[in-house]
Structures are given as C-alpha cells and as structure tokens.
Tab-separated table of N, CA, C and O in Angstrom:
chain	number	residue	atom	x	y	z
A	1	MET	N	-8.081	-10.563	12.556
A	1	MET	CA	-7.966	-11.323	13.771
A	1	MET	C	-9.329	-11.509	14.408
A	1	MET	O	-9.572	-12.533	15.036
A	2	ALA	N	-10.183	-10.520	14.246
A	2	ALA	CA	-11.481	-10.587	14.913
A	2	ALA	C	-12.331	-11.721	14.357
A	2	ALA	O	-12.958	-12.452	15.123
A	3	VAL	N	-12.346	-11.888	13.040
A	3	VAL	CA	-13.156	-12.977	12.481
A	3	VAL	C	-12.498	-14.321	12.738
A	3	VAL	O	-13.181	-15.326	12.896
A	4	THR	N	-11.194	-14.369	12.817
A	4	THR	CA	-10.501	-15.611	13.157
A	4	THR	C	-10.811	-16.011	14.597
A	4	THR	O	-10.898	-17.193	14.912
A	5	ALA	N	-11.025	-15.023	15.457
A	5	ALA	CA	-11.358	-15.291	16.856
A	5	ALA	C	-12.801	-15.715	17.028
A	5	ALA	O	-13.200	-16.086	18.124
A	6	GLY	N	-13.596	-15.648	15.961
A	6	GLY	CA	-14.967	-16.131	16.030
A	6	GLY	C	-16.030	-15.057	16.017
A	6	GLY	O	-17.210	-15.373	16.137
A	7	LEU	N	-15.643	-13.800	15.871
A	7	LEU	CA	-16.640	-12.733	15.820
A	7	LEU	C	-17.355	-12.748	14.472
A	7	LEU	O	-16.783	-13.136	13.454
A	8	THR	N	-18.588	-12.297	14.478
A	8	THR	CA	-19.334	-12.151	13.227
A	8	THR	C	-18.750	-10.981	12.452
A	8	THR	O	-18.070	-10.119	13.036
A	9	PRO	N	-19.012	-10.904	11.152
A	9	PRO	CA	-18.502	-9.755	10.402
A	9	PRO	C	-18.967	-8.418	10.971
A	9	PRO	O	-18.196	-7.459	10.996
A	10	PHE	N	-20.207	-8.347	11.459
A	10	PHE	CA	-20.700	-7.094	12.030
A	10	PHE	C	-19.875	-6.684	13.243
A	10	PHE	O	-19.443	-5.541	13.358
A	11	LEU	N	-19.639	-7.620	14.151
A	11	LEU	CA	-18.845	-7.310	15.341
A	11	LEU	C	-17.384	-7.030	14.975
A	11	LEU	O	-16.737	-6.172	15.571
A	12	ALA	N	-16.878	-7.757	13.990
A	12	ALA	CA	-15.497	-7.539	13.552
A	12	ALA	C	-15.334	-6.161	12.930
A	12	ALA	O	-14.318	-5.489	13.143
A	13	VAL	N	-16.339	-5.732	12.166
A	13	VAL	CA	-16.291	-4.387	11.576
A	13	VAL	C	-16.278	-3.341	12.686
A	13	VAL	O	-15.520	-2.363	12.632
A	14	GLY	N	-17.091	-3.538	13.714
A	14	GLY	CA	-17.105	-2.600	14.839
A	14	GLY	C	-15.764	-2.529	15.543
A	14	GLY	O	-15.280	-1.452	15.895
A	15	LEU	N	-15.142	-3.677	15.744
A	15	LEU	CA	-13.839	-3.716	16.405
A	15	LEU	C	-12.752	-3.088	15.536
A	15	LEU	O	-11.925	-2.306	16.022
A	16	ALA	N	-12.767	-3.401	14.243
A	16	ALA	CA	-11.766	-2.838	13.331
A	16	ALA	C	-11.965	-1.340	13.141
A	16	ALA	O	-10.989	-0.599	12.972
A	17	ALA	N	-13.217	-0.892	13.170
A	17	ALA	CA	-13.482	0.542	13.040
A	17	ALA	C	-12.947	1.297	14.249
A	17	ALA	O	-12.504	2.436	14.131
A	18	ARG	N	-12.965	0.647	15.386
A	18	ARG	CA	-12.510	1.309	16.605
A	18	ARG	C	-10.989	1.270	16.756
A	18	ARG	O	-10.366	2.252	17.169
A	19	PHE	N	-10.375	0.124	16.436
A	19	PHE	CA	-8.951	-0.051	16.716
A	19	PHE	C	-8.075	-0.221	15.469
A	19	PHE	O	-6.870	-0.351	15.596
A	20	GLY	N	-8.666	-0.260	14.292
A	20	GLY	CA	-7.912	-0.534	13.074
A	20	GLY	C	-7.136	0.670	12.582
A	20	GLY	O	-7.315	1.791	13.057
A	21	PRO	N	-6.267	0.434	11.610
A	21	PRO	CA	-5.472	1.535	11.045
A	21	PRO	C	-6.295	2.358	10.058
A	21	PRO	O	-7.232	1.864	9.433
A	22	GLU	N	-5.944	3.616	9.955
A	22	GLU	CA	-6.575	4.478	8.955
A	22	GLU	C	-5.972	4.172	7.600
A	22	GLU	O	-4.844	3.739	7.531
A	23	PRO	N	-6.634	4.362	6.513
A	23	PRO	CA	-7.971	4.890	6.302
A	23	PRO	C	-9.073	3.830	6.375
A	23	PRO	O	-10.244	4.147	6.326
A	24	ALA	N	-8.692	2.556	6.512
A	24	ALA	CA	-9.705	1.496	6.545
A	24	ALA	C	-10.635	1.652	7.739
A	24	ALA	O	-11.845	1.414	7.623
A	25	ALA	N	-10.102	2.066	8.881
A	25	ALA	CA	-10.943	2.214	10.076
A	25	ALA	C	-12.008	3.275	9.850
A	25	ALA	O	-13.154	3.110	10.280
A	26	GLY	N	-11.672	4.341	9.175
A	26	GLY	CA	-12.652	5.392	8.882
A	26	GLY	C	-13.756	4.894	7.971
A	26	GLY	O	-14.938	5.207	8.165
A	27	ARG	N	-13.372	4.131	6.951
A	27	ARG	CA	-14.371	3.562	6.029
A	27	ARG	C	-15.272	2.580	6.755
A	27	ARG	O	-16.482	2.567	6.563
A	28	LEU	N	-14.674	1.742	7.597
A	28	LEU	CA	-15.469	0.772	8.347
A	28	LEU	C	-16.379	1.474	9.354
A	28	LEU	O	-17.525	1.057	9.552
A	29	ALA	N	-15.893	2.545	9.963
A	29	ALA	CA	-16.719	3.302	10.909
A	29	ALA	C	-17.906	3.939	10.192
A	29	ALA	O	-19.025	3.958	10.732
A	30	ALA	N	-17.673	4.447	8.992
A	30	ALA	CA	-18.774	5.044	8.227
A	30	ALA	C	-19.804	3.974	7.848
A	30	ALA	O	-21.013	4.209	7.930
A	31	ALA	N	-19.332	2.795	7.456
A	31	ALA	CA	-20.252	1.705	7.120
A	31	ALA	C	-21.016	1.257	8.355
A	31	ALA	O	-22.220	0.988	8.300
A	32	LEU	N	-20.342	1.182	9.480
A	32	LEU	CA	-20.991	0.781	10.726
A	32	LEU	C	-22.029	1.809	11.157
A	32	LEU	O	-23.123	1.449	11.608
A	33	ALA	N	-21.713	3.095	11.006
A	33	ALA	CA	-22.668	4.146	11.351
A	33	ALA	C	-23.902	4.058	10.453
A	33	ALA	O	-25.036	4.224	10.923
A	34	ALA	N	-23.689	3.778	9.161
A	34	ALA	CA	-24.828	3.622	8.251
A	34	ALA	C	-25.657	2.395	8.622
A	34	ALA	O	-26.886	2.410	8.541
A	35	ALA	N	-24.982	1.336	9.040
A	35	ALA	CA	-25.694	0.121	9.440
A	35	ALA	C	-26.482	0.362	10.720
A	35	ALA	O	-27.602	-0.133	10.874
A	36	GLU	N	-25.922	1.106	11.643
A	36	GLU	CA	-26.648	1.424	12.869
A	36	GLU	C	-27.768	2.423	12.615
A	36	GLU	O	-28.709	2.514	13.387
A	37	GLY	N	-27.678	3.136	11.484
A	37	GLY	CA	-28.712	4.093	11.101
A	37	GLY	C	-29.881	3.459	10.373
A	37	GLY	O	-30.830	4.147	10.021
A	38	GLY	N	-29.812	2.181	10.121
A	38	GLY	CA	-30.953	1.523	9.499
A	38	GLY	C	-30.630	0.678	8.286
A	38	GLY	O	-31.432	-0.169	7.890
A	39	LEU	N	-29.498	0.886	7.661
A	39	LEU	CA	-29.119	0.046	6.516
A	39	LEU	C	-28.629	-1.309	7.011
A	39	LEU	O	-28.135	-1.431	8.133
A	40	ARG	N	-28.739	-2.301	6.146
A	40	ARG	CA	-28.098	-3.569	6.468
A	40	ARG	C	-26.598	-3.381	6.278
A	40	ARG	O	-26.165	-2.539	5.501
A	41	LEU	N	-25.810	-4.163	6.999
A	41	LEU	CA	-24.351	-4.015	6.911
A	41	LEU	C	-23.865	-4.244	5.487
A	41	LEU	O	-22.962	-3.547	5.016
A	42	VAL	N	-24.478	-5.194	4.804
A	42	VAL	CA	-24.079	-5.470	3.415
A	42	VAL	C	-24.268	-4.235	2.556
A	42	VAL	O	-23.381	-3.862	1.771
A	43	GLU	N	-25.402	-3.577	2.690
A	43	GLU	CA	-25.677	-2.366	1.902
A	43	GLU	C	-24.730	-1.233	2.286
A	43	GLU	O	-24.263	-0.481	1.425
A	44	ALA	N	-24.451	-1.107	3.565
A	44	ALA	CA	-23.552	-0.050	4.029
A	44	ALA	C	-22.130	-0.278	3.506
A	44	ALA	O	-21.460	0.672	3.081
A	45	LEU	N	-21.679	-1.527	3.518
A	45	LEU	CA	-20.342	-1.833	2.993
A	45	LEU	C	-20.280	-1.593	1.493
A	45	LEU	O	-19.277	-1.076	0.980
A	46	GLU	N	-21.331	-1.954	0.775
A	46	GLU	CA	-21.357	-1.717	-0.673
A	46	GLU	C	-21.345	-0.226	-0.987
A	46	GLU	O	-20.684	0.213	-1.941
A	47	ALA	N	-22.065	0.568	-0.182
A	47	ALA	CA	-22.060	2.019	-0.395
A	47	ALA	C	-20.670	2.598	-0.158
A	47	ALA	O	-20.209	3.457	-0.914
A	48	GLU	N	-19.992	2.133	0.882
A	48	GLU	CA	-18.621	2.602	1.140
A	48	GLU	C	-17.669	2.154	0.035
A	48	GLU	O	-16.742	2.880	-0.323
A	49	ALA	N	-17.892	0.958	-0.496
A	49	ALA	CA	-17.039	0.462	-1.583
A	49	ALA	C	-17.188	1.323	-2.829
A	49	ALA	O	-16.223	1.525	-3.569
A	50	GLU	N	-18.393	1.833	-3.068
A	50	GLU	CA	-18.599	2.714	-4.226
A	50	GLU	C	-17.880	4.045	-4.039
A	50	GLU	O	-17.403	4.633	-5.001
A	51	ARG	N	-17.794	4.513	-2.804
A	51	ARG	CA	-17.111	5.781	-2.529
A	51	ARG	C	-15.594	5.657	-2.629
A	51	ARG	O	-14.916	6.619	-2.946
A	52	SER	N	-15.076	4.476	-2.309
A	52	SER	CA	-13.629	4.272	-2.305
A	52	SER	C	-13.285	2.959	-2.998
A	52	SER	O	-13.434	1.887	-2.409
A	53	PRO	N	-12.793	3.014	-4.222
A	53	PRO	CA	-12.453	1.779	-4.938
A	53	PRO	C	-11.365	0.954	-4.257
A	53	PRO	O	-11.341	-0.265	-4.373
A	54	ASP	N	-10.462	1.604	-3.518
A	54	ASP	CA	-9.422	0.858	-2.812
A	54	ASP	C	-10.005	0.010	-1.685
A	54	ASP	O	-9.427	-1.003	-1.297
A	55	PHE	N	-11.125	0.428	-1.154
A	55	PHE	CA	-11.785	-0.256	-0.052
A	55	PHE	C	-12.694	-1.385	-0.554
A	55	PHE	O	-13.108	-2.238	0.222
A	56	ALA	N	-12.989	-1.400	-1.845
A	56	ALA	CA	-13.971	-2.333	-2.407
A	56	ALA	C	-13.657	-3.807	-2.160
A	56	ALA	O	-14.569	-4.561	-1.794
A	57	PRO	N	-12.422	-4.295	-2.331
A	57	PRO	CA	-12.181	-5.726	-2.087
A	57	PRO	C	-12.460	-6.141	-0.641
A	57	PRO	O	-13.065	-7.186	-0.397
A	58	LEU	N	-12.055	-5.322	0.317
A	58	LEU	CA	-12.319	-5.631	1.717
A	58	LEU	C	-13.810	-5.598	2.005
A	58	LEU	O	-14.353	-6.487	2.666
A	59	ALA	N	-14.485	-4.578	1.488
A	59	ALA	CA	-15.923	-4.454	1.706
A	59	ALA	C	-16.671	-5.626	1.081
A	59	ALA	O	-17.598	-6.173	1.684
A	60	ALA	N	-16.266	-6.032	-0.105
A	60	ALA	CA	-16.939	-7.155	-0.768
A	60	ALA	C	-16.739	-8.448	0.004
A	60	ALA	O	-17.674	-9.253	0.143
A	61	THR	N	-15.556	-8.654	0.529
A	61	THR	CA	-15.282	-9.867	1.306
A	61	THR	C	-16.110	-9.888	2.582
A	61	THR	O	-16.732	-10.901	2.916
A	62	LEU	N	-16.138	-8.769	3.286
A	62	LEU	CA	-16.933	-8.700	4.520
A	62	LEU	C	-18.422	-8.811	4.227
A	62	LEU	O	-19.162	-9.476	4.956
A	63	ALA	N	-18.875	-8.170	3.158
A	63	ALA	CA	-20.292	-8.223	2.810
A	63	ALA	C	-20.713	-9.638	2.424
A	63	ALA	O	-21.796	-10.091	2.809
A	64	SER	N	-19.872	-10.344	1.689
A	64	SER	CA	-20.235	-11.718	1.314
A	64	SER	C	-20.304	-12.616	2.535
A	64	SER	O	-21.173	-13.492	2.625
A	65	GLY	N	-19.427	-12.396	3.500
A	65	GLY	CA	-19.481	-13.175	4.732
A	65	GLY	C	-20.717	-12.863	5.554
A	65	GLY	O	-21.345	-13.754	6.131
A	66	GLU	N	-21.086	-11.595	5.611
A	66	GLU	CA	-22.285	-11.203	6.357
A	66	GLU	C	-23.543	-11.724	5.661
A	66	GLU	O	-24.474	-12.187	6.301
A	67	TRP	N	-23.544	-11.667	4.343
A	67	TRP	CA	-24.726	-12.088	3.582
A	67	TRP	C	-24.923	-13.591	3.622
A	67	TRP	O	-26.019	-14.080	3.846
A	68	SER	N	-23.832	-14.338	3.419
A	68	SER	CA	-23.960	-15.795	3.326
A	68	SER	C	-23.794	-16.497	4.659
A	68	SER	O	-24.215	-17.633	4.820
A	69	GLY	N	-23.149	-15.855	5.600
A	69	GLY	CA	-22.888	-16.501	6.880
A	69	GLY	C	-21.665	-17.403	6.851
A	69	GLY	O	-21.349	-18.055	7.843
A	70	ALA	N	-20.981	-17.436	5.736
A	70	ALA	CA	-19.772	-18.254	5.610
A	70	ALA	C	-18.621	-17.591	6.346
A	70	ALA	O	-18.610	-16.376	6.564
A	71	ALA	N	-17.639	-18.383	6.694
A	71	ALA	CA	-16.456	-17.859	7.381
A	71	ALA	C	-15.668	-16.962	6.420
A	71	ALA	O	-15.389	-17.342	5.291
A	72	VAL	N	-15.330	-15.794	6.881
A	72	VAL	CA	-14.598	-14.857	6.033
A	72	VAL	C	-13.109	-14.833	6.336
A	72	VAL	O	-12.350	-14.205	5.602
A	73	ALA	N	-12.688	-15.512	7.390
A	73	ALA	CA	-11.263	-15.478	7.761
A	73	ALA	C	-10.369	-15.990	6.634
A	73	ALA	O	-9.362	-15.332	6.319
A	74	PRO	N	-10.672	-17.128	5.987
A	74	PRO	CA	-9.792	-17.557	4.885
A	74	PRO	C	-9.786	-16.569	3.716
A	74	PRO	O	-8.737	-16.306	3.126
A	75	ALA	N	-10.948	-16.001	3.411
A	75	ALA	CA	-11.011	-15.029	2.313
A	75	ALA	C	-10.228	-13.769	2.662
A	75	ALA	O	-9.540	-13.200	1.803
A	76	LEU	N	-10.304	-13.336	3.917
A	76	LEU	CA	-9.534	-12.163	4.330
A	76	LEU	C	-8.037	-12.450	4.325
A	76	LEU	O	-7.235	-11.565	3.989
A	77	ALA	N	-7.656	-13.662	4.676
A	77	ALA	CA	-6.234	-14.031	4.636
A	77	ALA	C	-5.723	-14.001	3.194
A	77	ALA	O	-4.621	-13.517	2.933
A	78	ARG	N	-6.531	-14.514	2.255
A	78	ARG	CA	-6.134	-14.460	0.833
A	78	ARG	C	-6.046	-13.017	0.349
A	78	ARG	O	-5.121	-12.649	-0.379
A	79	LEU	N	-7.030	-12.208	0.747
A	79	LEU	CA	-7.022	-10.795	0.351
A	79	LEU	C	-5.791	-10.084	0.900
A	79	LEU	O	-5.151	-9.295	0.200
A	80	ALA	N	-5.435	-10.366	2.147
A	80	ALA	CA	-4.245	-9.752	2.740
A	80	ALA	C	-2.985	-10.184	2.003
A	80	ALA	O	-2.102	-9.358	1.734
A	81	ALA	N	-2.898	-11.457	1.659
A	81	ALA	CA	-1.724	-11.945	0.922
A	81	ALA	C	-1.643	-11.299	-0.451
A	81	ALA	O	-0.555	-10.898	-0.900
A	82	GLN	N	-2.777	-11.167	-1.132
A	82	GLN	CA	-2.787	-10.523	-2.450
A	82	GLN	C	-2.390	-9.056	-2.344
A	82	GLN	O	-1.642	-8.546	-3.180
A	83	THR	N	-2.889	-8.377	-1.316
A	83	THR	CA	-2.577	-6.962	-1.134
A	83	THR	C	-1.095	-6.770	-0.834
A	83	THR	O	-0.456	-5.853	-1.367
A	84	ARG	N	-0.542	-7.635	0.018
A	84	ARG	CA	0.901	-7.544	0.308
A	84	ARG	C	1.728	-7.828	-0.939
A	84	ARG	O	2.731	-7.158	-1.186
A	85	ALA	N	1.322	-8.817	-1.731
A	85	ALA	CA	2.056	-9.134	-2.964
A	85	ALA	C	1.989	-7.974	-3.944
A	85	ALA	O	2.987	-7.647	-4.598
A	86	GLN	N	0.832	-7.335	-4.041
A	86	GLN	CA	0.693	-6.191	-4.935
A	86	GLN	C	1.568	-5.028	-4.461
A	86	GLN	O	2.230	-4.370	-5.267
A	87	ALA	N	1.602	-4.782	-3.161
A	87	ALA	CA	2.457	-3.717	-2.624
A	87	ALA	C	3.926	-4.032	-2.859
A	87	ALA	O	4.723	-3.138	-3.176
A	88	ARG	N	4.296	-5.302	-2.723
A	88	ARG	CA	5.681	-5.715	-2.975
A	88	ARG	C	6.041	-5.492	-4.436
A	88	ARG	O	7.138	-5.002	-4.756
A	89	ARG	N	5.127	-5.824	-5.349
A	89	ARG	CA	5.398	-5.605	-6.778
A	89	ARG	C	5.570	-4.124	-7.084
A	89	ARG	O	6.456	-3.739	-7.859
A	90	ARG	N	4.719	-3.272	-6.474
A	90	ARG	CA	4.866	-1.827	-6.698
A	90	ARG	C	6.200	-1.321	-6.156
A	90	ARG	O	6.870	-0.495	-6.778
A	91	ALA	N	6.604	-1.817	-4.985
A	91	ALA	CA	7.886	-1.400	-4.405
A	91	ALA	C	9.054	-1.847	-5.271
A	91	ALA	O	10.019	-1.100	-5.461
A	92	MET	N	8.975	-3.052	-5.791
A	92	MET	CA	10.047	-3.540	-6.671
A	92	MET	C	10.105	-2.727	-7.958
A	92	MET	O	11.191	-2.445	-8.466
A	93	ALA	N	8.955	-2.337	-8.490
A	93	ALA	CA	8.936	-1.513	-9.702
A	93	ALA	C	9.565	-0.149	-9.427
A	93	ALA	O	10.325	0.373	-10.260
A	94	ARG	N	9.267	0.431	-8.260
A	94	ARG	CA	9.905	1.710	-7.909
A	94	ARG	C	11.401	1.535	-7.701
A	94	ARG	O	12.195	2.405	-8.061
A	95	ALA	N	11.803	0.417	-7.130
A	95	ALA	CA	13.232	0.176	-6.888
A	95	ALA	C	13.989	0.016	-8.198
A	95	ALA	O	15.168	0.383	-8.273
A	96	ARG	N	13.339	-0.525	-9.212
A	96	ARG	CA	14.013	-0.676	-10.506
A	96	ARG	C	14.269	0.657	-11.185
A	96	ARG	O	15.112	0.751	-12.081
A	97	THR	N	13.580	1.717	-10.778
A	97	THR	CA	13.805	3.025	-11.394
A	97	THR	C	14.938	3.800	-10.724
A	97	THR	O	15.352	4.827	-11.241
A	98	VAL	N	15.446	3.322	-9.600
A	98	VAL	CA	16.494	4.039	-8.866
A	98	VAL	C	17.764	4.212	-9.701
A	98	VAL	O	18.318	5.325	-9.747
A	99	PRO	N	18.277	3.196	-10.375
A	99	PRO	CA	19.497	3.422	-11.167
A	99	PRO	C	19.331	4.488	-12.243
A	99	PRO	O	20.250	5.274	-12.490
A	100	VAL	N	18.180	4.552	-12.846
A	100	VAL	CA	17.944	5.564	-13.879
A	100	VAL	C	17.933	6.960	-13.253
A	100	VAL	O	18.497	7.901	-13.801
A	101	ARG	N	17.306	7.072	-12.087
A	101	ARG	CA	17.260	8.375	-11.422
A	101	ARG	C	18.620	8.783	-10.880
A	101	ARG	O	18.902	9.970	-10.730
A	102	LEU	N	19.486	7.845	-10.573
A	102	LEU	CA	20.811	8.174	-10.057
A	102	LEU	C	21.816	8.471	-11.169
A	102	LEU	O	22.918	8.930	-10.890
A	103	LEU	N	21.447	8.200	-12.386
A	103	LEU	CA	22.359	8.413	-13.508
A	103	LEU	C	22.740	9.886	-13.660
A	103	LEU	O	23.908	10.208	-13.868
A	104	PHE	N	21.785	10.792	-13.559
A	104	PHE	CA	22.079	12.224	-13.719
A	104	PHE	C	23.079	12.717	-12.675
A	104	PHE	O	24.095	13.320	-13.038
A	105	PRO	N	22.829	12.489	-11.370
A	105	PRO	CA	23.831	12.982	-10.403
A	105	PRO	C	25.189	12.316	-10.581
A	105	PRO	O	26.225	12.959	-10.401
A	106	LEU	N	25.199	11.061	-10.960
A	106	LEU	CA	26.470	10.372	-11.143
A	106	LEU	C	27.258	10.982	-12.287
A	106	LEU	O	28.435	11.308	-12.139
A	107	VAL	N	26.626	11.159	-13.412
A	107	VAL	CA	27.329	11.640	-14.603
A	107	VAL	C	27.695	13.117	-14.480
A	107	VAL	O	28.790	13.525	-14.859
A	108	PHE	N	26.802	13.929	-13.961
A	108	PHE	CA	27.035	15.369	-13.990
A	108	PHE	C	27.598	15.949	-12.693
A	108	PHE	O	28.055	17.092	-12.690
A	109	LEU	N	27.605	15.197	-11.606
A	109	LEU	CA	28.133	15.730	-10.348
A	109	LEU	C	29.306	14.920	-9.814
A	109	LEU	O	30.365	15.469	-9.522
A	110	VAL	N	29.147	13.622	-9.702
A	110	VAL	CA	30.184	12.794	-9.085
A	110	VAL	C	31.352	12.572	-10.042
A	110	VAL	O	32.516	12.726	-9.652
A	111	LEU	N	31.061	12.231	-11.269
A	111	LEU	CA	32.131	11.960	-12.229
A	111	LEU	C	33.024	13.188	-12.479
A	111	LEU	O	34.262	13.064	-12.454
A	112	PRO	N	32.483	14.381	-12.707
A	112	PRO	CA	33.373	15.545	-12.864
A	112	PRO	C	34.211	15.832	-11.616
A	112	PRO	O	35.389	16.170	-11.731
A	113	ALA	N	33.607	15.663	-10.438
A	113	ALA	CA	34.375	15.885	-9.208
A	113	ALA	C	35.495	14.860	-9.092
A	113	ALA	O	36.616	15.197	-8.697
A	114	PHE	N	35.222	13.624	-9.434
A	114	PHE	CA	36.244	12.582	-9.409
A	114	PHE	C	37.380	12.931	-10.369
A	114	PHE	O	38.568	12.798	-10.021
A	115	LEU	N	37.025	13.364	-11.556
A	115	LEU	CA	38.049	13.725	-12.536
A	115	LEU	C	38.889	14.914	-12.052
A	115	LEU	O	40.108	14.922	-12.222
A	116	LEU	N	38.241	15.912	-11.463
A	116	LEU	CA	38.983	17.086	-10.979
A	116	LEU	C	39.906	16.740	-9.821
A	116	LEU	O	40.997	17.304	-9.702
A	117	LEU	N	39.495	15.821	-8.982
A	117	LEU	CA	40.299	15.511	-7.799
A	117	LEU	C	41.360	14.446	-8.048
A	117	LEU	O	42.348	14.382	-7.311
A	118	THR	N	41.191	13.616	-9.050
A	118	THR	CA	42.163	12.540	-9.264
A	118	THR	C	42.959	12.714	-10.546
A	118	THR	O	44.175	12.584	-10.539
A	119	VAL	N	42.317	12.996	-11.626
A	119	VAL	CA	43.013	13.056	-12.909
A	119	VAL	C	43.689	14.412	-13.106
A	119	VAL	O	44.813	14.483	-13.618
A	120	ALA	N	43.032	15.481	-12.719
A	120	ALA	CA	43.595	16.814	-12.947
A	120	ALA	C	44.954	17.003	-12.263
A	120	ALA	O	45.887	17.523	-12.899
A	121	PRO	N	45.153	16.599	-11.009
A	121	PRO	CA	46.486	16.773	-10.423
A	121	PRO	C	47.576	15.966	-11.146
A	121	PRO	O	48.711	16.431	-11.271
A	122	VAL	N	47.236	14.792	-11.620
A	122	VAL	CA	48.226	13.986	-12.364
A	122	VAL	C	48.583	14.676	-13.666
A	122	VAL	O	49.759	14.752	-14.032
A	123	VAL	N	47.585	15.180	-14.363
A	123	VAL	CA	47.844	15.866	-15.647
A	123	VAL	C	48.658	17.141	-15.386
A	123	VAL	O	49.625	17.433	-16.113
A	124	LEU	N	48.294	17.902	-14.377
A	124	LEU	CA	49.048	19.126	-14.069
A	124	LEU	C	50.468	18.822	-13.630
A	124	LEU	O	51.409	19.548	-13.973
A	125	ALA	N	50.652	17.758	-12.879
A	125	ALA	CA	52.014	17.383	-12.439
A	125	ALA	C	52.852	16.942	-13.607
A	125	ALA	O	54.055	17.250	-13.679
A	126	SER	N	52.234	16.217	-14.549
A	126	SER	CA	53.022	15.754	-15.699
A	126	SER	C	53.326	16.908	-16.658
A	126	SER	O	54.346	16.891	-17.340
A	127	LEU	N	52.496	17.896	-16.751
A	127	LEU	CA	52.753	19.071	-17.593
A	127	LEU	C	53.816	19.978	-16.981
A	127	LEU	O	54.529	20.674	-17.687
A	128	GLY	N	53.922	19.949	-15.679
A	128	GLY	CA	54.890	20.816	-14.983
A	128	GLY	C	56.316	20.323	-15.133
A	128	GLY	O	57.246	21.081	-15.030
A	129	HIS	N	56.540	19.059	-15.404
A	129	HIS	CA	57.926	18.545	-15.517
A	129	HIS	C	58.438	18.628	-16.881
A	129	HIS	O	58.356	18.608	-17.889
C-alpha cells in the first residue's frame, strides 16, 4: 500500500518494517537498519535476501525499484498474487491428503463400532429365536 500511495521504496520499507506483519517486518527492519548504518538499501535488501530465501523475492522486487527508480507497485501486486496462488496450491495439496489420513480411524475405529452397535444386536437377536 505504501508504494501504491506514492512512497519511495526506502520510505515504504521503513513503514512496512514498523507496521508490517512478522517475519517480513523483522527482515525489512534489519535491512533498514543496515541501510541507515551506511549500506545502500539495495545492498541491505540483497544481504537480507541471502539470509532468508523466503524473503528473496520481496527483497529483489524492492531492490530493483530502488535501483532503477521504476514503480514497484505493479511488481509487488504480481508477487502478492503469485504468493497467494502458491499458498493456495499448498493448501489444496494438504487437503487432498485428508481422506488418506482419515482412512485408518474410519476402518479401525468407526467401522467396528458401527458393526458392534448395529449388526451385532441383529445377529444376537436372530440366534436367540
């Protein structure tokens, strides 16, 4: 939102480091501290990207915007869409494993209980007559 509002990548990094969600805010704060310590923001973002591979796409997008001066809002929007799509794919893959994981309790716990409560009384009643 900060770059869409017109802030430079440096100012946007400062705002996101202060108010953003963890762990990205921590990475951005570390990059900002390195930049305030004398490194260029591009170098600080690249150093943070090397420390955390998950942070690398965001750092590369912000660094390219800072280096070239081009608008980073469209690139960040694409990155966000890709990240959400990747998270959705991972969630769907985990959801596809649920039936396999439920097979054991179904076969060994629910099915025997069902048989004992429904079939056993019928069999016992028919044997008693």
